[in-house]
CSV table of N, CA, C and O in Angstrom, one decimal:
chain,number,residue,atom,x,y,z
A,154,MET,N,-19.0,3.7,-6.3
A,154,MET,CA,-17.8,4.6,-6.3
A,154,MET,C,-17.7,5.7,-7.1
A,154,MET,O,-18.2,6.0,-8.1
A,155,ARG,N,-17.2,6.8,-6.0
A,155,ARG,CA,-17.5,8.1,-6.2
A,155,ARG,C,-16.0,8.6,-7.3
A,155,ARG,O,-15.4,7.8,-7.3
A,156,THR,N,-16.4,9.0,-7.8
A,156,THR,CA,-15.8,10.2,-9.0
A,156,THR,C,-14.9,11.3,-8.4
A,156,THR,O,-15.4,11.5,-7.9
A,157,LEU,N,-13.3,11.5,-8.3
A,157,LEU,CA,-12.7,12.4,-7.9
A,157,LEU,C,-12.2,13.2,-9.2
A,157,LEU,O,-11.4,12.9,-9.6
A,158,THR,N,-12.6,14.0,-8.9
A,158,THR,CA,-12.8,15.1,-9.8
A,158,THR,C,-11.5,15.5,-9.3
A,158,THR,O,-10.5,15.5,-8.5
A,159,ASN,N,-10.4,16.2,-10.1
A,159,ASN,CA,-8.8,17.0,-10.0
A,159,ASN,C,-9.2,17.7,-9.3
A,159,ASN,O,-7.6,18.6,-8.4
A,160,ASP,N,-9.4,18.9,-8.7
A,160,ASP,CA,-10.0,20.1,-7.8
A,160,ASP,C,-10.4,19.3,-6.6
A,160,ASP,O,-9.4,19.9,-5.9
A,161,ALA,N,-11.2,17.7,-6.1
A,161,ALA,CA,-10.8,17.3,-5.0
A,161,ALA,C,-9.5,16.3,-4.9
A,161,ALA,O,-9.5,16.6,-3.5
A,162,LEU,N,-9.2,16.1,-5.9
A,162,LEU,CA,-7.7,15.1,-5.7
A,162,LEU,C,-6.7,16.1,-5.5
A,162,LEU,O,-5.8,16.3,-4.3
A,163,ALA,N,-6.0,18.1,-6.0
A,163,ALA,CA,-5.6,18.5,-5.2
A,163,ALA,C,-6.4,18.3,-4.1
A,163,ALA,O,-4.9,19.3,-3.0
A,164,THR,N,-7.3,19.2,-3.5
A,164,THR,CA,-7.5,19.3,-2.6
A,164,THR,C,-7.5,18.5,-1.2
A,164,THR,O,-6.6,18.6,0.2
A,165,LEU,N,-8.0,17.2,-1.6
A,165,LEU,CA,-7.0,16.4,-0.9
A,165,LEU,C,-5.8,16.3,-0.7
A,165,LEU,O,-4.5,15.5,0.4
A,166,LEU,N,-5.2,16.2,-1.8
A,166,LEU,CA,-3.4,16.1,-1.7
A,166,LEU,C,-2.4,16.8,-0.7
A,166,LEU,O,-1.7,16.5,0.1
A,167,LEU,N,-3.9,18.5,-0.6
A,167,LEU,CA,-2.5,19.5,0.0
A,167,LEU,C,-3.0,19.1,1.8
A,167,LEU,O,-2.0,20.0,2.5
A,168,THR,N,-4.4,18.8,1.8
A,168,THR,CA,-4.7,18.7,3.0
A,168,THR,C,-4.8,17.4,4.1
A,168,THR,O,-5.4,17.8,5.4
A,169,SER,N,-4.5,16.3,3.2
A,169,SER,CA,-4.7,15.3,4.1
A,169,SER,C,-3.6,14.2,4.3
A,169,SER,O,-2.7,15.2,3.6
A,170,ASN,N,-3.8,14.0,5.5
A,170,ASN,CA,-2.5,12.7,6.1
A,170,ASN,C,-3.3,11.6,5.3
A,170,ASN,O,-2.8,10.1,6.3
A,171,LEU,N,-3.6,11.3,4.4
A,171,LEU,CA,-3.7,10.0,3.9
A,171,LEU,C,-2.9,9.5,3.6
A,171,LEU,O,-2.8,7.8,4.1
A,172,ILE,N,-1.5,9.9,3.0
A,172,ILE,CA,-0.4,9.0,2.5
A,172,ILE,C,0.7,10.0,3.7
A,172,ILE,O,0.4,11.1,3.7
A,173,LYS,N,2.0,8.7,3.8
A,173,LYS,CA,2.4,9.9,4.9
A,173,LYS,C,3.8,10.6,3.7
A,173,LYS,O,3.9,10.4,2.8
A,174,GLN,N,3.8,12.0,4.1
A,174,GLN,CA,4.5,12.9,3.6
A,174,GLN,C,5.8,13.6,4.5
A,174,GLN,O,5.4,14.4,5.2
A,175,ASN,N,6.4,12.4,5.0
A,175,ASN,CA,7.2,13.0,6.5
A,175,ASN,C,7.9,14.6,6.4
A,175,ASN,O,7.9,15.3,6.9
A,176,GLU,N,8.3,14.6,4.6
A,176,GLU,CA,8.9,15.6,4.7
A,176,GLU,C,7.8,16.9,3.9
A,176,GLU,O,8.7,18.3,4.5
A,177,VAL,N,6.7,17.3,3.9
A,177,VAL,CA,6.1,18.3,3.7
A,177,VAL,C,4.6,18.0,4.4
A,177,VAL,O,4.1,17.0,4.1
A,178,LYS,N,4.2,18.6,5.3
A,178,LYS,CA,3.1,18.7,6.1
A,178,LYS,C,2.2,19.0,5.1
A,178,LYS,O,2.0,20.2,5.1
A,179,ALA,N,0.7,18.5,5.4
A,179,ALA,CA,-0.7,19.2,4.9
A,179,ALA,C,-0.9,20.3,5.7
A,179,ALA,O,-0.9,20.4,6.4
A,180,PHE,N,-1.6,21.3,4.7
A,180,PHE,CA,-2.2,22.3,5.0
A,180,PHE,C,-3.2,22.3,6.2
A,180,PHE,O,-4.2,21.6,5.8
A,181,THR,N,-3.3,22.8,7.0
A,181,THR,CA,-4.2,22.9,8.3
A,181,THR,C,-5.6,23.6,7.5
A,181,THR,O,-5.3,23.8,6.6
A,182,LEU,N,-6.4,23.5,7.8
A,182,LEU,CA,-8.0,24.0,7.9
A,182,LEU,C,-7.4,25.3,7.4
A,182,LEU,O,-7.5,26.1,7.0
A,183,LEU,N,-6.8,26.1,8.4
A,183,LEU,CA,-6.8,27.6,8.2
A,183,LEU,C,-6.1,27.9,7.6
A,183,LEU,O,-6.4,29.3,6.5
A,184,GLN,N,-5.1,27.2,6.9
A,184,GLN,CA,-3.9,27.5,6.2
A,184,GLN,C,-4.5,26.7,5.0
A,184,GLN,O,-4.6,28.4,3.9
A,185,TRP,N,-5.1,26.5,4.4
A,185,TRP,CA,-6.2,25.3,3.6
A,185,TRP,C,-7.3,26.8,3.1
A,185,TRP,O,-7.3,26.9,2.0
A,186,ASN,N,-7.9,27.4,4.4
A,186,ASN,CA,-8.5,28.3,4.1
A,186,ASN,C,-8.3,30.0,3.4
A,186,ASN,O,-8.8,30.1,2.4
A,187,LYS,N,-7.1,30.4,3.7
A,187,LYS,CA,-6.5,30.8,3.0
A,187,LYS,C,-5.4,31.2,1.8
A,187,LYS,O,-6.4,31.6,1.0
A,188,LEU,N,-5.4,29.6,1.4
A,188,LEU,CA,-4.5,29.7,0.2
A,188,LEU,C,-6.1,29.5,-0.6
A,188,LEU,O,-5.8,29.9,-1.9
A,189,ALA,N,-7.1,28.4,0.0
A,189,ALA,CA,-8.7,28.7,-1.3
A,189,ALA,C,-8.6,29.9,-2.0
A,189,ALA,O,-9.0,30.2,-2.6
A,190,ARG,N,-8.8,31.0,-0.9
A,190,ARG,CA,-9.2,32.5,-1.2
A,190,ARG,C,-8.2,33.1,-2.1
A,190,ARG,O,-8.5,33.5,-3.2
A,191,GLN,N,-6.6,32.7,-2.1
A,191,GLN,CA,-5.8,33.4,-2.8
A,191,GLN,C,-6.3,32.1,-4.0
A,191,GLN,O,-5.7,33.1,-4.8
A,192,ILE,N,-6.5,30.9,-3.9
A,192,ILE,CA,-7.3,30.8,-5.5
A,192,ILE,C,-8.1,31.2,-6.1
A,192,ILE,O,-7.8,31.3,-7.2
A,193,LYS,N,-9.2,31.2,-5.5
A,193,LYS,CA,-10.3,31.8,-5.7
A,193,LYS,C,-10.2,33.7,-6.5
A,193,LYS,O,-10.9,33.6,-7.3
A,194,ASP,N,-8.8,33.6,-5.9
A,194,ASP,CA,-8.8,35.1,-5.8
A,194,ASP,C,-7.7,35.6,-7.3
A,194,ASP,O,-8.1,36.9,-7.6
A,195,SER,N,-7.6,34.2,-7.9
A,195,SER,CA,-6.1,35.0,-8.9
A,195,SER,C,-6.6,34.2,-10.3
A,195,SER,O,-8.3,34.0,-10.4
A,196,THR,N,-6.1,34.6,-11.0
A,196,THR,CA,-6.8,33.6,-12.2
A,196,THR,C,-6.4,31.8,-12.5
A,196,THR,O,-7.3,31.6,-12.9
A,197,TYR,N,-6.4,31.5,-11.1
A,197,TYR,CA,-6.4,29.5,-11.1
A,197,TYR,C,-7.7,29.8,-11.1
A,197,TYR,O,-7.9,28.3,-11.8
A,198,LYS,N,-8.2,29.8,-9.7
A,198,LYS,CA,-10.0,29.9,-9.7
A,198,LYS,C,-10.0,28.6,-9.1
A,198,LYS,O,-11.3,28.3,-8.2
A,199,SER,N,-9.3,27.5,-9.1
A,199,SER,CA,-9.7,26.1,-8.4
A,199,SER,C,-8.2,25.3,-8.0
A,199,SER,O,-7.3,25.6,-9.2
A,200,PRO,N,-8.6,24.7,-7.3
A,200,PRO,CA,-7.0,24.1,-6.7
A,200,PRO,C,-6.3,23.2,-7.8
A,200,PRO,O,-5.2,22.6,-7.9
A,201,ALA,N,-7.5,22.4,-8.5
A,201,ALA,CA,-6.7,21.6,-10.6
A,201,ALA,C,-6.1,22.2,-10.9
A,201,ALA,O,-5.0,21.8,-11.5
A,202,GLU,N,-5.9,23.7,-10.7
A,202,GLU,CA,-5.2,24.7,-11.8
A,202,GLU,C,-3.6,24.5,-10.9
A,202,GLU,O,-2.5,25.6,-12.4
A,203,LEU,N,-3.6,23.7,-9.6
A,203,LEU,CA,-2.2,23.9,-9.2
A,203,LEU,C,-1.1,23.2,-9.9
A,203,LEU,O,-0.3,23.5,-9.4
A,204,PHE,N,-1.6,21.7,-10.5
A,204,PHE,CA,-1.2,20.7,-11.0
A,204,PHE,C,0.1,21.2,-12.2
A,204,PHE,O,-0.6,22.3,-12.7
A,205,ASN,N,1.2,21.1,-11.8
A,205,ASN,CA,2.1,21.4,-13.0
A,205,ASN,C,2.1,22.9,-13.4
A,205,ASN,O,2.8,23.3,-14.1
A,206,LYS,N,2.4,23.7,-11.9
A,206,LYS,CA,2.7,24.6,-12.0
A,206,LYS,C,4.1,25.0,-11.5
A,206,LYS,O,4.2,23.5,-10.3
A,207,THR,N,4.9,25.8,-11.6
A,207,THR,CA,6.1,25.8,-10.7
A,207,THR,C,6.1,26.5,-9.2
A,207,THR,O,5.2,26.9,-9.2
A,208,SER,N,7.2,26.4,-8.8
A,208,SER,CA,7.1,27.1,-7.6
A,208,SER,C,7.3,28.8,-7.8
A,208,SER,O,6.2,29.2,-7.0
A,209,LEU,N,7.6,28.9,-8.7
A,209,LEU,CA,8.0,30.4,-9.2
A,209,LEU,C,6.7,31.1,-9.5
A,209,LEU,O,6.1,31.8,-9.3
A,210,ALA,N,6.3,29.7,-10.8
A,210,ALA,CA,4.5,30.5,-11.0
A,210,ALA,C,3.8,31.1,-9.7
A,210,ALA,O,3.0,31.4,-9.6
A,211,MET,N,3.3,30.2,-8.7
A,211,MET,CA,2.9,30.4,-7.7
A,211,MET,C,2.9,31.4,-7.1
A,211,MET,O,2.1,32.1,-6.3
A,212,MET,N,4.5,31.3,-6.6
A,212,MET,CA,4.7,32.4,-6.5
A,212,MET,C,4.3,33.9,-6.5
A,212,MET,O,3.8,35.2,-5.7
A,213,ASN,N,4.3,34.1,-8.2
A,213,ASN,CA,3.9,35.3,-8.8
A,213,ASN,C,2.6,35.4,-8.5
A,213,ASN,O,2.3,36.1,-8.4
A,214,ASP,N,1.8,34.8,-8.6
A,214,ASP,CA,0.4,34.1,-8.9
A,214,ASP,C,-0.6,34.2,-7.7
A,214,ASP,O,-1.6,34.8,-8.3
A,215,LEU,N,0.0,33.3,-7.1
A,215,LEU,CA,-0.9,33.6,-5.7
A,215,LEU,C,0.0,34.5,-4.7
A,215,LEU,O,-0.5,34.3,-3.5
A,216,PHE,N,0.9,35.4,-4.6
A,216,PHE,CA,1.9,35.8,-3.5
A,216,PHE,C,1.8,35.1,-2.6
A,216,PHE,O,1.7,35.5,-1.5
A,217,LEU,N,2.8,33.9,-3.1
A,217,LEU,CA,3.3,33.0,-2.0
A,217,LEU,C,4.8,33.3,-1.4
A,217,LEU,O,5.2,33.4,-2.6
A,218,ASP,N,5.1,32.6,-0.4
A,218,ASP,CA,6.3,32.7,-0.2
A,218,ASP,C,7.0,31.3,-0.3
A,218,ASP,O,6.3,30.2,-1.0
A,219,LYS,N,8.6,31.3,-0.6
A,219,LYS,CA,8.7,30.2,-1.8
A,219,LYS,C,8.4,28.9,-0.9
A,219,LYS,O,8.2,27.8,-1.3
A,220,GLU,N,8.6,28.9,0.3
A,220,GLU,CA,8.5,27.4,1.4
A,220,GLU,C,7.0,26.8,1.1
A,220,GLU,O,7.0,25.7,1.0
A,221,THR,N,6.3,27.7,0.9
A,221,THR,CA,4.5,27.6,0.6
A,221,THR,C,4.5,27.3,-0.6
A,221,THR,O,3.7,26.1,-0.8
A,222,ALA,N,4.7,27.5,-1.8
A,222,ALA,CA,5.0,27.5,-3.2
A,222,ALA,C,5.4,26.2,-3.2
A,222,ALA,O,5.4,25.4,-3.9
A,223,ASP,N,6.3,25.5,-2.5
A,223,ASP,CA,7.5,24.7,-2.5
A,223,ASP,C,6.4,23.2,-1.9
A,223,ASP,O,6.5,22.2,-2.5
A,224,ARG,N,5.7,23.3,-1.2
A,224,ARG,CA,4.8,22.8,0.4
A,224,ARG,C,4.0,22.0,-1.5
A,224,ARG,O,3.7,20.8,-0.9
A,225,ILE,N,3.0,22.8,-1.5
A,225,ILE,CA,2.6,22.8,-2.9
A,225,ILE,C,3.2,22.1,-3.7
A,225,ILE,O,2.1,20.6,-4.0
A,226,VAL,N,4.1,22.3,-4.2
A,226,VAL,CA,4.7,21.5,-5.8
A,226,VAL,C,4.9,20.1,-5.3
A,226,VAL,O,4.6,18.9,-5.9
A,227,VAL,N,6.0,20.0,-3.6
A,227,VAL,CA,6.3,18.7,-3.3
A,227,VAL,C,4.7,17.7,-3.2
A,227,VAL,O,4.7,16.0,-3.4
A,228,ARG,N,3.2,17.8,-2.6
A,228,ARG,CA,2.5,17.4,-2.1
A,228,ARG,C,1.7,17.2,-3.1
A,228,ARG,O,1.2,15.6,-3.4
A,229,LEU,N,1.6,17.7,-4.2
A,229,LEU,CA,0.8,17.8,-5.4
A,229,LEU,C,1.6,16.6,-6.6
A,229,LEU,O,0.9,15.9,-6.9
A,230,GLU,N,2.9,16.3,-6.0
A,230,GLU,CA,3.5,14.9,-7.0
A,230,GLU,C,3.2,13.6,-6.2
A,230,GLU,O,3.6,12.5,-6.8
A,231,LYS,N,2.5,13.8,-5.6
A,231,LYS,CA,2.2,12.5,-4.2
A,231,LYS,C,1.0,11.6,-5.0
A,231,LYS,O,0.3,11.0,-4.7
A,232,ALA,N,0.5,11.8,-6.0
A,232,ALA,CA,-1.1,12.3,-6.8
A,232,ALA,C,-1.5,10.4,-6.9
A,232,ALA,O,-2.1,10.0,-6.4
A,233,GLU,N,0.0,10.0,-7.7
A,233,GLU,CA,-0.5,8.3,-7.8
A,233,GLU,C,-0.5,8.4,-6.5
A,233,GLU,O,-0.7,6.4,-6.7
A,234,LEU,N,0.2,8.3,-5.7
A,234,LEU,CA,0.3,7.3,-3.6
A,234,LEU,C,-1.2,7.6,-4.1
A,234,LEU,O,-1.8,6.4,-2.9
A,235,ILE,N,-1.5,8.4,-3.3
A,235,ILE,CA,-3.0,9.3,-3.4
A,235,ILE,C,-4.3,8.2,-4.0
A,235,ILE,O,-4.7,7.7,-3.4
A,236,LEU,N,-3.9,7.7,-5.3
A,236,LEU,CA,-4.7,7.2,-5.8
A,236,LEU,C,-5.5,6.1,-5.8
A,236,LEU,O,-6.0,5.4,-5.4
A,237,LYS,N,-3.6,5.1,-5.3
A,237,LYS,CA,-4.1,3.9,-4.8
A,237,LYS,C,-4.3,3.4,-3.4
A,237,LYS,O,-5.4,2.6,-3.6
A,238,GLU,N,-4.4,4.7,-2.6
A,238,GLU,CA,-4.3,4.6,-0.9
A,238,GLU,C,-6.0,5.1,-1.4
A,238,GLU,O,-7.1,3.7,-0.7
A,239,LEU,N,-7.0,5.7,-2.2
A,239,LEU,CA,-8.0,5.4,-2.8
A,239,LEU,C,-9.0,4.6,-3.2
A,239,LEU,O,-9.8,3.9,-2.9
A,240,GLU,N,-8.1,3.5,-4.1
A,240,GLU,CA,-8.4,2.6,-4.4
A,240,GLU,C,-8.4,1.2,-3.4
A,240,GLU,O,-9.8,0.9,-3.1
A,241,VAL,N,-7.6,1.5,-3.0
A,241,VAL,CA,-8.2,0.5,-1.5
A,241,VAL,C,-9.0,0.7,-0.6
A,241,VAL,O,-9.4,0.3,-0.3
A,242,LEU,N,-9.2,2.0,-0.3
A,242,LEU,CA,-10.0,2.7,0.8
A,242,LEU,C,-11.7,2.3,0.0
A,242,LEU,O,-12.6,2.2,0.5
A,243,ASN,N,-11.6,2.6,-2.1
A,243,ASN,CA,-12.9,2.1,-2.1
A,243,ASN,C,-13.0,0.7,-3.0
A,243,ASN,O,-14.0,-0.1,-2.1
A,244,SER,N,-12.3,-0.1,-2.1
A,244,SER,CA,-12.4,-1.7,-2.5
A,244,SER,C,-13.4,-1.9,-0.9
A,244,SER,O,-14.2,-3.2,-0.8
A,245,LEU,N,-13.5,-1.0,0.1
A,245,LEU,CA,-13.5,-1.5,1.2
A,245,LEU,C,-15.4,-0.7,1.1
A,245,LEU,O,-16.0,-0.4,2.6
A,246,GLY,N,-15.3,0.2,0.5
A,246,GLY,CA,-17.0,0.7,0.3
A,246,GLY,C,-17.3,2.3,0.8
A,246,GLY,O,-17.6,3.1,1.2
A,247,ILE,N,-15.3,2.7,1.5
A,247,ILE,CA,-14.9,3.7,1.8
A,247,ILE,C,-14.4,4.8,0.7
A,247,ILE,O,-13.8,4.9,0.0
A,248,SER,N,-15.4,6.2,0.6
A,248,SER,CA,-15.2,7.1,-0.2
A,248,SER,C,-14.7,8.1,0.6
A,248,SER,O,-14.7,9.1,1.9
A,249,VAL,N,-14.6,9.3,-0.4
A,249,VAL,CA,-13.7,10.8,0.0
A,249,VAL,C,-14.5,11.6,-0.4
A,249,VAL,O,-15.1,11.5,-1.7
A,250,VAL,N,-14.8,12.6,0.4
A,250,VAL,CA,-16.1,13.8,-0.2
A,250,VAL,C,-15.1,15.1,0.1
A,250,VAL,O,-14.2,15.5,1.5
A,251,THR,N,-15.1,15.7,-1.0
A,251,THR,CA,-13.7,17.2,-0.4
A,251,THR,C,-14.9,19.0,-0.5
A,251,THR,O,-16.5,18.6,-1.3
A,252,ARG,N,-14.1,19.9,-0.3
A,252,ARG,CA,-15.5,20.6,-0.1
A,252,ARG,C,-15.3,21.2,-2.0
A,252,ARG,O,-16.1,22.2,-2.2
A,253,ALA,N,-14.5,20.8,-2.8
A,253,ALA,CA,-14.9,21.0,-4.6
A,253,ALA,C,-15.4,20.1,-4.2
A,253,ALA,O,-16.0,19.9,-5.8
A,254,ASP,N,-16.1,19.5,-4.2
A,254,ASP,CA,-17.1,18.7,-4.4
A,254,ASP,C,-19.0,18.8,-4.0
A,254,ASP,O,-19.3,19.8,-3.7
A,255,SER,N,-19.3,19.1,-5.7
A,255,SER,CA,-20.4,19.9,-5.9
A,255,SER,C,-21.5,18.8,-4.6
A,255,SER,O,-22.8,19.4,-4.1
A,256,ASP,N,-21.5,17.5,-4.4
A,256,ASP,CA,-22.2,17.2,-3.2
A,256,ASP,C,-21.7,17.3,-2.0
A,256,ASP,O,-22.5,16.4,-1.4
A,257,TYR,N,-20.7,18.2,-1.9
A,257,TYR,CA,-20.2,18.1,-0.4
A,257,TYR,C,-21.5,18.7,0.5
A,257,TYR,O,-22.5,20.1,0.2
A,258,PRO,N,-21.8,18.6,1.8
A,258,PRO,CA,-23.5,18.8,2.5
A,258,PRO,C,-23.5,20.1,2.3
A,258,PRO,O,-22.5,20.9,3.1
A,259,ARG,N,-24.0,20.5,2.0
A,259,ARG,CA,-24.5,22.6,2.0
A,259,ARG,C,-24.7,22.7,3.4
A,259,ARG,O,-24.4,23.7,3.9
A,260,PHE,N,-25.5,21.6,4.0
A,260,PHE,CA,-25.8,22.1,5.5
A,260,PHE,C,-24.0,22.8,6.9
A,260,PHE,O,-24.5,23.2,7.1
A,261,LEU,N,-23.3,21.7,5.5
A,261,LEU,CA,-21.9,21.8,6.4
A,261,LEU,C,-21.2,23.6,5.6
A,261,LEU,O,-21.1,24.2,7.1
A,262,ARG,N,-21.4,23.2,4.7
A,262,ARG,CA,-20.9,24.8,4.5
A,262,ARG,C,-22.0,25.9,5.1
A,262,ARG,O,-20.9,26.7,5.7
A,263,MET,N,-23.1,25.7,5.3
A,263,MET,CA,-23.7,27.0,5.4
A,263,MET,C,-23.6,27.2,7.3
A,263,MET,O,-23.5,28.0,8.0
A,264,ARG,N,-23.5,25.5,7.9
A,264,ARG,CA,-23.2,26.1,9.6
A,264,ARG,C,-21.7,26.4,9.9
A,264,ARG,O,-22.2,27.2,10.8
A,265,LEU,N,-21.1,25.6,8.8
A,265,LEU,CA,-19.7,25.6,9.4
A,265,LEU,C,-18.8,26.6,9.2
A,265,LEU,O,-18.3,27.2,9.8
A,266,LYS,N,-19.2,26.9,7.8
A,266,LYS,CA,-18.8,28.3,7.5
A,266,LYS,C,-16.8,27.9,6.8
A,266,LYS,O,-16.7,26.6,6.5
A,267,GLU,N,-16.2,28.6,7.3
A,267,GLU,CA,-14.7,28.2,7.0
A,267,GLU,C,-14.1,27.2,7.9
A,267,GLU,O,-13.3,26.4,7.5
A,268,GLN,N,-15.3,26.8,9.3
A,268,GLN,CA,-14.7,25.7,9.6
A,268,GLN,C,-15.2,24.0,9.1
A,268,GLN,O,-15.1,23.3,9.6
A,269,SER,N,-16.0,24.4,8.2
A,269,SER,CA,-16.3,23.2,7.4
A,269,SER,C,-15.3,22.2,7.3
A,269,SER,O,-14.1,22.8,6.7
A,270,PRO,N,-15.3,21.0,7.6
A,270,PRO,CA,-13.4,20.1,7.1
A,270,PRO,C,-13.5,20.2,5.7
A,270,PRO,O,-14.5,20.2,4.9
A,271,SER,N,-12.1,20.4,4.9
A,271,SER,CA,-11.8,20.2,3.4
A,271,SER,C,-12.2,19.2,3.3
A,271,SER,O,-12.4,18.7,1.9
A,272,HIS,N,-12.1,17.9,3.8
A,272,HIS,CA,-12.5,16.8,3.7
A,272,HIS,C,-13.1,15.5,4.6
A,272,HIS,O,-12.6,15.8,5.5
A,273,PHE,N,-13.6,15.0,3.6
A,273,PHE,CA,-14.0,13.7,5.7
A,273,PHE,C,-14.3,12.4,4.7
A,273,PHE,O,-14.8,12.1,3.6
A,274,PHE,N,-14.0,11.4,5.1
A,274,PHE,CA,-14.4,10.0,4.9
A,274,PHE,C,-15.8,8.9,5.4
A,274,PHE,O,-16.5,10.1,5.8
A,275,ILE,N,-16.7,9.0,4.0
A,275,ILE,CA,-17.9,7.8,4.3
A,275,ILE,C,-17.6,6.6,4.1
A,275,ILE,O,-16.9,6.2,3.2
A,276,LEU,N,-18.5,5.9,4.4
A,276,LEU,CA,-18.8,4.4,4.5
A,276,LEU,C,-19.9,4.3,4.1
A,276,LEU,O,-21.1,4.8,4.6
A,277,GLY,N,-20.2,3.7,2.7
A,277,GLY,CA,-21.8,3.5,1.6
A,277,GLY,C,-21.6,4.8,0.7
A,277,GLY,O,-21.1,5.7,0.2
A,278,ILE,N,-22.9,5.3,1.5
A,278,ILE,CA,-23.3,6.5,0.1
A,278,ILE,C,-24.2,7.7,1.1
A,278,ILE,O,-24.3,7.5,2.0
A,279,LEU,N,-23.2,9.0,-0.2
A,279,LEU,CA,-23.6,9.7,1.1
A,279,LEU,C,-25.4,10.2,0.4
A,279,LEU,O,-25.6,10.2,-0.7
A,280,LYS,N,-25.9,10.3,1.5
A,280,LYS,CA,-27.2,10.6,2.0
A,280,LYS,C,-27.4,11.7,2.5
A,280,LYS,O,-27.5,11.5,3.9
A,281,ILE,N,-27.8,13.2,1.8
A,281,ILE,CA,-28.1,13.5,2.8
A,281,ILE,C,-29.2,15.0,2.3
A,281,ILE,O,-29.5,15.5,1.3
């Protein structure tokens, strides 16, 4: 079983449709790439630093509009639900890899650049 970092958890919460969140849609790859750049260029530096931030703080620190900041807050509040889903998947031998993980396949990053998926699921062990 892979260990899920807080950066990976934040990435998954913001970009995955693993859990149903009718009220707030996941970020598309294009939207995620823009947000990831804003995070990297800010004092936050990583997706995990979005946890426990208010909408107002994100609006000020990342120069986000209120709708986007609220969307982030709502999606990050679902951590408990997604962790339960990941436990079920792990029991089936399925795990997730995110761009925040150090073992994210380098060839994907190099070849696809910003088109590389924010996350993907694997069955078994990641060997590349």
